[in-house]
PDB file of C-alpha atoms in Angstrom:
ATOM      1  CA  MET A1306      67.527  40.737 111.521  1.00  0.00           C
ATOM      2  CA  THR A1307      65.897  42.373 108.514  1.00  0.00           C
ATOM      3  CA  THR A1308      65.062  45.372 110.674  1.00  0.00           C
ATOM      4  CA  ALA A1309      68.717  45.828 111.568  1.00  0.00           C
ATOM      5  CA  ARG A1310      69.702  45.772 107.894  1.00  0.00           C
ATOM      6  CA  ARG A1311      67.221  48.494 107.046  1.00  0.00           C
ATOM      7  CA  THR A1312      68.623  50.782 109.677  1.00  0.00           C
ATOM      8  CA  LEU A1313      72.201  50.101 108.583  1.00  0.00           C
ATOM      9  CA  ARG A1314      71.447  50.811 104.937  1.00  0.00           C
ATOM     10  CA  ARG A1315      70.062  54.240 105.596  1.00  0.00           C
ATOM     11  CA  SER A1316      72.484  57.002 104.898  1.00  0.00           C
ATOM     12  CA  PRO A1317      72.242  60.442 106.420  1.00  0.00           C
ATOM     13  CA  ARG A1318      70.020  62.812 104.485  1.00  0.00           C
ATOM     14  CA  ARG A1319      71.926  65.056 102.153  1.00  0.00           C
ATOM     15  CA  ARG A1320      68.883  67.138 101.239  1.00  0.00           C
ATOM     16  CA  ASP A1321      66.184  68.800 103.203  1.00  0.00           C
ATOM     17  CA  ARG A1322      62.733  67.286 103.375  1.00  0.00           C
ATOM     18  CA  ARG A1323      61.304  69.042 100.335  1.00  0.00           C
ATOM     19  CA  GLY A1324      64.231  68.389  98.013  1.00  0.00           C
ATOM     20  CA  ARG A1325      65.457  71.968  97.695  1.00  0.00           C
ATOM     21  CA  GLY A1326      69.106  71.092  98.044  1.00  0.00           C
ATOM     22  CA  LEU A1327      71.820  71.313 100.632  1.00  0.00           C
ATOM     23  CA  ARG A1328      71.417  73.759 103.435  1.00  0.00           C
ATOM     24  CA  GLY A1329      74.226  76.030 104.412  1.00  0.00           C
ATOM     25  CA  LEU A1330      76.346  78.814 103.045  1.00  0.00           C
ATOM     26  CA  LEU A1331      76.227  79.529  99.344  1.00  0.00           C
ATOM     27  CA  TYR A1332      79.720  81.023  99.214  1.00  0.00           C
ATOM     28  CA  PRO A1333      82.776  80.475 101.396  1.00  0.00           C
ATOM     29  CA  VAL A1334      83.095  83.077 104.133  1.00  0.00           C
ATOM     30  CA  THR A1335      86.401  84.357 102.715  1.00  0.00           C
ATOM     31  CA  THR A1336      84.990  85.380  99.317  1.00  0.00           C
ATOM     32  CA  PRO A1337      83.967  88.977  98.562  1.00  0.00           C
ATOM     33  CA  ALA A1338      80.409  87.808  97.867  1.00  0.00           C
ATOM     34  CA  MET A1339      79.941  87.091 101.574  1.00  0.00           C
ATOM     35  CA  ARG A1340      80.768  90.651 102.662  1.00  0.00           C
ATOM     36  CA  THR A1341      77.870  92.786 103.826  1.00  0.00           C
ATOM     37  CA  ARG A1342      77.009  96.142 102.259  1.00  0.00           C
ATOM     38  CA  ALA A1343      78.488  97.882 105.283  1.00  0.00           C
ATOM     39  CA  GLU A1344      81.763  95.941 104.958  1.00  0.00           C
ATOM     40  CA  LYS A1345      81.956  96.766 101.246  1.00  0.00           C
ATOM     41  CA  PHE A1346      81.294 100.429 102.030  1.00  0.00           C
ATOM     42  CA  ASP A1347      84.041 100.462 104.684  1.00  0.00           C
ATOM     43  CA  ALA A1348      86.492  99.003 102.165  1.00  0.00           C
ATOM     44  CA  MET A1349      85.538 101.687  99.642  1.00  0.00           C
ATOM     45  CA  VAL A1350      86.046 104.412 102.263  1.00  0.00           C
ATOM     46  CA  LEU A1351      89.548 103.162 103.040  1.00  0.00           C
ATOM     47  CA  GLU A1352      90.314 102.967  99.320  1.00  0.00           C
ATOM     48  CA  ALA A1353      89.086 106.550  98.773  1.00  0.00           C
ATOM     49  CA  LEU A1354      91.100 107.785 101.756  1.00  0.00           C
ATOM     50  CA  GLU A1355      94.364 106.169 100.661  1.00  0.00           C
ATOM     51  CA  PRO A1356      95.563 108.853  98.176  1.00  0.00           C
ATOM     52  CA  ILE A1357      94.682 111.607 100.658  1.00  0.00           C
ATOM     53  CA  GLU A1358      96.528 109.812 103.434  1.00  0.00           C
ATOM     54  CA  GLN A1359      99.601 109.297 101.246  1.00  0.00           C
ATOM     55  CA  ARG A1360      99.833 113.027 100.599  1.00  0.00           C
ATOM     56  CA  TRP A1361      98.691 114.427 103.964  1.00  0.00           C
ATOM     57  CA  GLY A1362      99.562 111.568 106.357  1.00  0.00           C
ATOM     58  CA  PRO A1363     101.563 113.552 108.949  1.00  0.00           C
ATOM     59  CA  GLU A1364      98.868 116.253 109.184  1.00  0.00           C
ATOM     60  CA  LEU A1365      96.112 113.645 109.657  1.00  0.00           C
ATOM     61  CA  THR A1366      97.613 111.675 112.560  1.00  0.00           C
ATOM     62  CA  ASP A1367      95.196 113.264 115.046  1.00  0.00           C
ATOM     63  CA  LEU A1368      92.130 112.722 112.850  1.00  0.00           C
ATOM     64  CA  ASP A1369      89.855 109.681 113.127  1.00  0.00           C
ATOM     65  CA  LEU A1370      87.414 108.364 110.546  1.00  0.00           C
ATOM     66  CA  ALA A1371      84.036 106.865 111.412  1.00  0.00           C
ATOM     67  CA  VAL A1372      81.054 105.544 109.458  1.00  0.00           C
ATOM     68  CA  ASP A1373      77.458 105.774 110.711  1.00  0.00           C
ATOM     69  CA  GLU A1374      74.375 104.415 108.990  1.00  0.00           C
ATOM     70  CA  VAL A1375      72.408 107.660 109.125  1.00  0.00           C
ATOM     71  CA  PRO A1376      72.864 111.013 110.869  1.00  0.00           C
ATOM     72  CA  GLU A1377      71.293 111.656 114.250  1.00  0.00           C
ATOM     73  CA  VAL A1378      68.521 114.222 114.217  1.00  0.00           C
ATOM     74  CA  GLU A1379      68.064 116.165 117.438  1.00  0.00           C
ATOM     75  CA  GLN A1380      65.297 118.545 116.401  1.00  0.00           C
ATOM     76  CA  THR A1381      62.981 118.583 113.440  1.00  0.00           C
ATOM     77  CA  SER A1382      60.270 120.854 112.239  1.00  0.00           C
ATOM     78  CA  PRO A1383      57.970 120.683 109.228  1.00  0.00           C
ATOM     79  CA  ASP A1384      59.808 123.599 107.621  1.00  0.00           C
ATOM     80  CA  ASP A1385      63.462 122.723 107.950  1.00  0.00           C
ATOM     81  CA  VAL A1386      66.111 120.742 109.773  1.00  0.00           C
ATOM     82  CA  VAL A1387      69.110 122.672 111.012  1.00  0.00           C
ATOM     83  CA  TRP A1388      72.357 120.724 111.089  1.00  0.00           C
ATOM     84  CA  GLY A1389      75.278 121.593 113.312  1.00  0.00           C
ATOM     85  CA  SER A1390      78.609 122.981 112.232  1.00  0.00           C
ATOM     86  CA  GLY A1391      80.931 120.863 110.133  1.00  0.00           C
ATOM     87  CA  VAL A1392      78.123 119.071 108.294  1.00  0.00           C
ATOM     88  CA  LEU A1393      78.491 118.539 104.566  1.00  0.00           C
ATOM     89  CA  ALA A1394      74.943 118.306 103.186  1.00  0.00           C
ATOM     90  CA  ASP A1395      73.454 117.761  99.739  1.00  0.00           C
ATOM     91  CA  VAL A1396      69.948 119.196  99.278  1.00  0.00           C
ATOM     92  CA  GLY A1397      69.422 119.221 103.033  1.00  0.00           C
ATOM     93  CA  VAL A1398      70.649 115.653 103.589  1.00  0.00           C
ATOM     94  CA  PRO A1399      73.949 115.360 105.477  1.00  0.00           C
ATOM     95  CA  LEU A1400      76.587 113.170 103.851  1.00  0.00           C
ATOM     96  CA  ALA A1401      79.398 113.691 106.356  1.00  0.00           C
ATOM     97  CA  GLN A1402      80.337 115.696 109.406  1.00  0.00           C
ATOM     98  CA  LEU A1403      83.621 116.950 110.796  1.00  0.00           C
ATOM     99  CA  VAL A1404      83.514 116.696 114.580  1.00  0.00           C
ATOM    100  CA  PRO A1405      86.254 118.849 116.111  1.00  0.00           C
ATOM    101  CA  ALA A1406      88.474 117.657 118.935  1.00  0.00           C
ATOM    102  CA  GLY A1407      87.193 118.476 122.372  1.00  0.00           C
ATOM    103  CA  VAL A1408      85.698 116.851 125.427  1.00  0.00           C
ATOM    104  CA  ASP A1409      83.075 114.108 125.125  1.00  0.00           C
ATOM    105  CA  GLN A1410      79.960 113.657 127.286  1.00  0.00           C
ATOM    106  CA  ALA A1411      81.903 111.624 129.845  1.00  0.00           C
ATOM    107  CA  GLY A1412      84.410 114.450 130.301  1.00  0.00           C
ATOM    108  CA  LEU A1413      87.236 112.662 128.473  1.00  0.00           C
ATOM    109  CA  PRO A1414      89.253 114.325 125.720  1.00  0.00           C
ATOM    110  CA  SER A1415      88.172 113.310 122.216  1.00  0.00           C
ATOM    111  CA  ARG A1416      90.023 113.449 118.923  1.00  0.00           C
ATOM    112  CA  ALA A1417      88.754 115.172 115.809  1.00  0.00           C
ATOM    113  CA  ARG A1418      86.911 112.825 113.456  1.00  0.00           C
ATOM    114  CA  ILE A1419      85.166 112.718 110.131  1.00  0.00           C
ATOM    115  CA  VAL A1420      81.862 110.859 110.257  1.00  0.00           C
ATOM    116  CA  LEU A1421      80.548 109.539 106.941  1.00  0.00           C
ATOM    117  CA  TYR A1422      76.867 108.619 106.661  1.00  0.00           C
ATOM    118  CA  ARG A1423      76.613 105.405 104.661  1.00  0.00           C
ATOM    119  CA  ARG A1424      72.946 105.341 103.642  1.00  0.00           C
ATOM    120  CA  PRO A1425      72.715 108.922 102.322  1.00  0.00           C
ATOM    121  CA  LEU A1426      75.975 108.448 100.413  1.00  0.00           C
ATOM    122  CA  GLU A1427      74.797 105.166  98.882  1.00  0.00           C
ATOM    123  CA  ALA A1428      71.469 106.782  97.952  1.00  0.00           C
ATOM    124  CA  ARG A1429      73.271 109.583  96.073  1.00  0.00           C
ATOM    125  CA  ALA A1430      75.454 107.205  94.035  1.00  0.00           C
ATOM    126  CA  ARG A1431      74.324 105.322  90.941  1.00  0.00           C
ATOM    127  CA  GLY A1432      76.795 102.467  91.299  1.00  0.00           C
ATOM    128  CA  GLY A1433      80.142 101.325  92.629  1.00  0.00           C
ATOM    129  CA  ALA A1434      82.320 103.689  90.594  1.00  0.00           C
ATOM    130  CA  ASP A1435      80.015 106.632  91.278  1.00  0.00           C
ATOM    131  CA  LEU A1436      80.063 105.861  95.006  1.00  0.00           C
ATOM    132  CA  ALA A1437      83.868 105.671  95.027  1.00  0.00           C
ATOM    133  CA  GLU A1438      84.074 109.068  93.324  1.00  0.00           C
ATOM    134  CA  LEU A1439      81.514 110.584  95.714  1.00  0.00           C
ATOM    135  CA  LEU A1440      83.385 109.207  98.727  1.00  0.00           C
ATOM    136  CA  HIS A1441      86.617 110.733  97.456  1.00  0.00           C
ATOM    137  CA  GLU A1442      84.957 114.121  96.937  1.00  0.00           C
ATOM    138  CA  VAL A1443      83.359 114.100 100.388  1.00  0.00           C
ATOM    139  CA  LEU A1444      86.613 113.068 102.058  1.00  0.00           C
ATOM    140  CA  VAL A1445      88.504 115.799 100.201  1.00  0.00           C
ATOM    141  CA  GLU A1446      85.971 118.393 101.390  1.00  0.00           C
ATOM    142  CA  GLN A1447      86.097 117.205 105.002  1.00  0.00           C
ATOM    143  CA  VAL A1448      89.902 116.929 105.136  1.00  0.00           C
ATOM    144  CA  ALA A1449      90.172 120.417 103.614  1.00  0.00           C
ATOM    145  CA  GLU A1450      87.891 121.765 106.317  1.00  0.00           C
ATOM    146  CA  TYR A1451      89.924 119.975 108.998  1.00  0.00           C
ATOM    147  CA  LEU A1452      93.211 121.352 107.650  1.00  0.00           C
ATOM    148  CA  ASN A1453      91.621 124.756 106.958  1.00  0.00           C
ATOM    149  CA  ILE A1454      92.797 124.797 103.341  1.00  0.00           C
ATOM    150  CA  GLU A1455      91.147 124.725  99.922  1.00  0.00           C
ATOM    151  CA  PRO A1456      89.822 121.364  98.652  1.00  0.00           C
ATOM    152  CA  ASP A1457      91.929 121.697  95.482  1.00  0.00           C
ATOM    153  CA  ALA A1458      95.063 121.658  97.634  1.00  0.00           C
ATOM    154  CA  VAL A1459      93.983 118.435  99.319  1.00  0.00           C
ATOM    155  CA  ASP A1460      93.169 116.738  96.042  1.00  0.00           C
ATOM    156  CA  GLY A1461      96.593 117.251  94.547  1.00  0.00           C
ATOM    157  CA  GLY A1462      97.056 120.971  93.972  1.00  0.00           C
ATOM    158  CA  ALA A1463      99.935 122.931  95.411  1.00  0.00           C
ATOM    159  CA  SER A1464      99.777 123.215  99.184  1.00  0.00           C
TER     160      SER A1464
END
């Protein structure tokens, strides 16, 4: 009977074997601390796009927005890399690209879209506020190219 008591007295382990503490999530899933860098970047992109969308919403209904990690490189050479049309580059590194509407590889019609490259943009920024400002500038440039107007007009100047 003493053996039965010993097994009944044991409580489930609350710690791991080496005493490091509870295993599991550090923060609840709903808190901002649990968001990935990509999710935080996407939220910043939407925040930077909001004032542009408020002003130019009807003109931007046929424009999509996409985020890629890094740009695709088709050809390289030791001397230079040539980017296609619509690429906004900083010192040879593309930050965004405006892809015009057309027909995709499957033969289906595609909408125009702005593609932002997350890693190069994050590498150019010193922090959160700097990244938000850079995103706004890049979006203004790309929307201006899409609308075929000056960037100052997109950013709040007279249209």
